[in-house]
Every structure is written in structure tokens, then in C-alpha cells.
Amino acid sequence: MALTGATVLLQVFDMNAAIAFYRDQLSFALVDSSPPVEATEGHYSHWCWLRRDAADLMLNTAYDADERPATRDAGRWTGHRDTCVYFGCDDTDALWVELSAKGIACARPHDTPYGMRQLYITDLDGYGLCFQHPVRR
């Protein structure tokens, strides 16, 4: 028996905005989603599965239909700063050019003391996203 992969599930405040960020800014494709609901928050799905190349990511709404507050609870969302999803990436410098051209604020990739070249950004819900590859020598 072997494990064949892992997929992260992140709780999001606004599913439509989160999907737009990952799809339009980070070039993930929508693979699947739960049936859409109609609620005071609008027309949306509670869950979705996204993919870019070999990287999968799932999103889930943090609130049930008609229960999402008008604004984010700072205490709940501030805690996301402790969560970072690491994606393998074959060329972080090329990704930096791509993301910068789309207006995403991110510092240039940097080399770590432990041998990785990394590019960090933060998504709409405060989760860290790191794209990395081993330093080429």
C-alpha cells in the first residue's frame, strides 16, 4: 500500500473571490465543485477542487449559506498567518515574472540556507503560499 498524494483543504471567507484569485491570478483550473447554492451571500458553491499542473488544492466555505457575516472576523482570519502551503515549482523566477505581471505583490524569489529557492505570496484569506524548488548549482 502506497500513498499517492495529498491535497490541502483551506477554509475561505468568500468562495467566489477565492476561486477568482486562484483561477485568474494563479492560473489554477476548477476541477470540480459542490452544487451551487443561492443565499444572501450570493450564488456560490461551498466546496471546490482546483488544479494547476500536478498541484491540487481544495477550498471550503467557512460559513454555511446565510450565515457569513458582512465582514471578516479579524481574530479568525489573522490565525491563517500560521498556515503556509508549499508547492513544488520548476522555475520560481519565471513564476515571479508571471505573478508580478498580474499585479500580485510579491518579493523576488530568494535562496534559503537549506537549499531551496522560494517565492512567497499571501492569498485573500491570509494563507501563505510558497512556490519552491531546490537551488540549482
CSV table of C-alpha atoms in Angstrom, one decimal:
chain,number,residue,atom,x,y,z
A,1,MET,CA,0.0,0.0,0.0
A,2,ALA,CA,1.4,3.4,-1.0
A,3,LEU,CA,0.2,6.9,-0.5
A,4,THR,CA,-0.4,8.6,-3.9
A,5,GLY,CA,-0.7,12.2,-3.0
A,6,ALA,CA,-2.1,14.8,-0.6
A,7,THR,CA,-4.4,17.7,-1.0
A,8,VAL,CA,-4.8,20.7,1.3
A,9,LEU,CA,-8.3,22.0,2.2
A,10,LEU,CA,-8.5,25.7,3.1
A,11,GLN,CA,-11.4,27.5,4.7
A,12,VAL,CA,-12.3,30.6,2.8
A,13,PHE,CA,-14.5,33.6,3.6
A,14,ASP,CA,-15.8,34.3,0.1
A,15,MET,CA,-15.8,31.3,-2.3
A,16,ASN,CA,-16.3,33.3,-5.5
A,17,ALA,CA,-13.5,35.7,-4.7
A,18,ALA,CA,-11.2,32.8,-3.7
A,19,ILE,CA,-11.9,30.9,-6.9
A,20,ALA,CA,-11.3,34.1,-8.9
A,21,PHE,CA,-7.9,34.6,-7.2
A,22,TYR,CA,-6.7,31.1,-7.7
A,23,ARG,CA,-8.1,30.8,-11.2
A,24,ASP,CA,-7.4,34.3,-12.6
A,25,GLN,CA,-4.3,35.3,-10.7
A,26,LEU,CA,-2.5,31.9,-10.1
A,27,SER,CA,-3.8,30.0,-13.2
A,28,PHE,CA,-5.4,27.1,-11.3
A,29,ALA,CA,-8.3,25.4,-13.2
A,30,LEU,CA,-11.6,24.5,-11.5
A,31,VAL,CA,-11.7,20.6,-11.5
A,32,ASP,CA,-15.0,20.1,-9.5
A,33,SER,CA,-17.3,21.8,-7.1
A,34,SER,CA,-20.3,21.1,-4.9
A,35,PRO,CA,-23.7,22.1,-6.3
A,36,PRO,CA,-24.2,25.8,-6.2
A,37,VAL,CA,-26.5,27.4,-3.6
A,38,GLU,CA,-28.4,30.6,-3.6
A,39,ALA,CA,-28.0,32.6,-0.4
A,40,THR,CA,-27.9,36.1,0.9
A,41,GLU,CA,-24.2,36.0,0.2
A,42,GLY,CA,-24.9,35.3,-3.5
A,43,HIS,CA,-24.7,32.3,-5.8
A,44,TYR,CA,-21.7,30.0,-5.0
A,45,SER,CA,-20.5,26.5,-4.1
A,46,HIS,CA,-19.5,25.5,-0.6
A,47,TRP,CA,-16.6,23.4,-1.8
A,48,CYS,CA,-14.3,23.3,-4.8
A,49,TRP,CA,-11.2,21.4,-6.1
A,50,LEU,CA,-8.6,23.4,-8.1
A,51,ARG,CA,-5.5,22.2,-10.0
A,52,ARG,CA,-2.5,23.7,-11.7
A,53,ASP,CA,-0.3,21.2,-13.4
A,54,ALA,CA,0.3,18.5,-10.8
A,55,ALA,CA,-0.7,20.7,-7.8
A,56,ASP,CA,-4.2,20.2,-6.3
A,57,LEU,CA,-5.9,22.4,-3.8
A,58,MET,CA,-9.4,22.3,-2.3
A,59,LEU,CA,-11.4,25.2,-0.8
A,60,ASN,CA,-14.4,25.1,1.5
A,61,THR,CA,-16.5,28.0,2.7
A,62,ALA,CA,-16.0,28.9,6.4
A,63,TYR,CA,-19.8,29.6,6.8
A,64,ASP,CA,-23.0,27.9,5.8
A,65,ALA,CA,-25.4,29.6,3.5
A,66,ASP,CA,-27.0,32.7,5.0
A,67,GLU,CA,-24.5,32.6,7.9
A,68,ARG,CA,-21.5,34.5,6.6
A,69,PRO,CA,-21.0,37.9,8.4
A,70,ALA,CA,-20.8,41.1,6.4
A,71,THR,CA,-17.1,41.4,7.3
A,72,ARG,CA,-14.3,39.1,8.3
A,73,ASP,CA,-13.8,38.3,12.0
A,74,ALA,CA,-10.2,39.5,12.3
A,75,GLY,CA,-9.4,37.0,15.1
A,76,ARG,CA,-10.4,34.1,13.0
A,77,TRP,CA,-8.6,35.1,9.8
A,78,THR,CA,-5.5,36.5,11.5
A,79,GLY,CA,-4.7,33.0,12.6
A,80,HIS,CA,-4.2,31.9,9.0
A,81,ARG,CA,-0.8,33.6,9.0
A,82,ASP,CA,0.5,30.4,10.7
A,83,THR,CA,-0.5,28.3,7.7
A,84,CYS,CA,1.6,28.1,4.6
A,85,VAL,CA,1.0,25.7,1.6
A,86,TYR,CA,4.2,24.7,-0.2
A,87,PHE,CA,4.1,24.0,-3.9
A,88,GLY,CA,6.8,22.5,-5.9
A,89,CYS,CA,7.7,24.8,-8.8
A,90,ASP,CA,10.3,24.2,-11.5
A,91,ASP,CA,11.2,27.9,-12.0
A,92,THR,CA,10.3,30.4,-9.3
A,93,ASP,CA,11.9,33.3,-11.2
A,94,ALA,CA,9.6,32.7,-14.2
A,95,LEU,CA,6.6,32.4,-11.8
A,96,TRP,CA,7.6,35.7,-10.1
A,97,VAL,CA,7.5,37.4,-13.6
A,98,GLU,CA,4.1,35.9,-14.3
A,99,LEU,CA,2.6,36.9,-10.9
A,100,SER,CA,4.2,40.4,-11.0
A,101,ALA,CA,2.7,41.0,-14.4
A,102,LYS,CA,-0.7,40.2,-12.9
A,103,GLY,CA,-0.2,42.8,-10.2
A,104,ILE,CA,0.3,40.3,-7.3
A,105,ALA,CA,2.6,41.8,-4.7
A,106,CYS,CA,5.5,39.5,-4.1
A,107,ALA,CA,9.2,39.9,-3.4
A,108,ARG,CA,11.6,38.3,-5.8
A,109,PRO,CA,12.4,34.6,-5.1
A,110,HIS,CA,15.3,34.0,-2.7
A,111,ASP,CA,17.6,31.2,-1.8
A,112,THR,CA,17.3,29.7,1.7
A,113,PRO,CA,20.2,28.4,3.8
A,114,TYR,CA,18.7,24.9,3.5
A,115,GLY,CA,19.0,24.8,-0.3
A,116,MET,CA,15.6,25.9,-1.6
A,117,ARG,CA,14.7,28.8,-3.9
A,118,GLN,CA,11.4,30.2,-2.7
A,119,LEU,CA,8.7,32.7,-3.7
A,120,TYR,CA,6.1,33.7,-1.1
A,121,ILE,CA,2.7,35.3,-1.6
A,122,THR,CA,-0.4,35.6,0.6
A,123,ASP,CA,-3.9,34.7,-0.6
A,124,LEU,CA,-7.1,36.6,0.1
A,125,ASP,CA,-7.8,34.7,3.3
A,126,GLY,CA,-4.3,35.3,4.7
A,127,TYR,CA,-2.8,31.9,3.9
A,128,GLY,CA,0.8,31.8,2.9
A,129,LEU,CA,1.6,30.2,-0.4
A,130,CYS,CA,5.2,29.3,-1.1
A,131,PHE,CA,6.5,28.1,-4.5
A,132,GLN,CA,9.8,26.4,-4.4
A,133,HIS,CA,12.5,24.3,-6.0
A,134,PRO,CA,16.0,23.1,-5.0
A,135,VAL,CA,18.7,25.7,-5.6
A,136,ARG,CA,20.4,24.9,-8.9
A,137,ARG,CA,24.2,24.7,-8.6
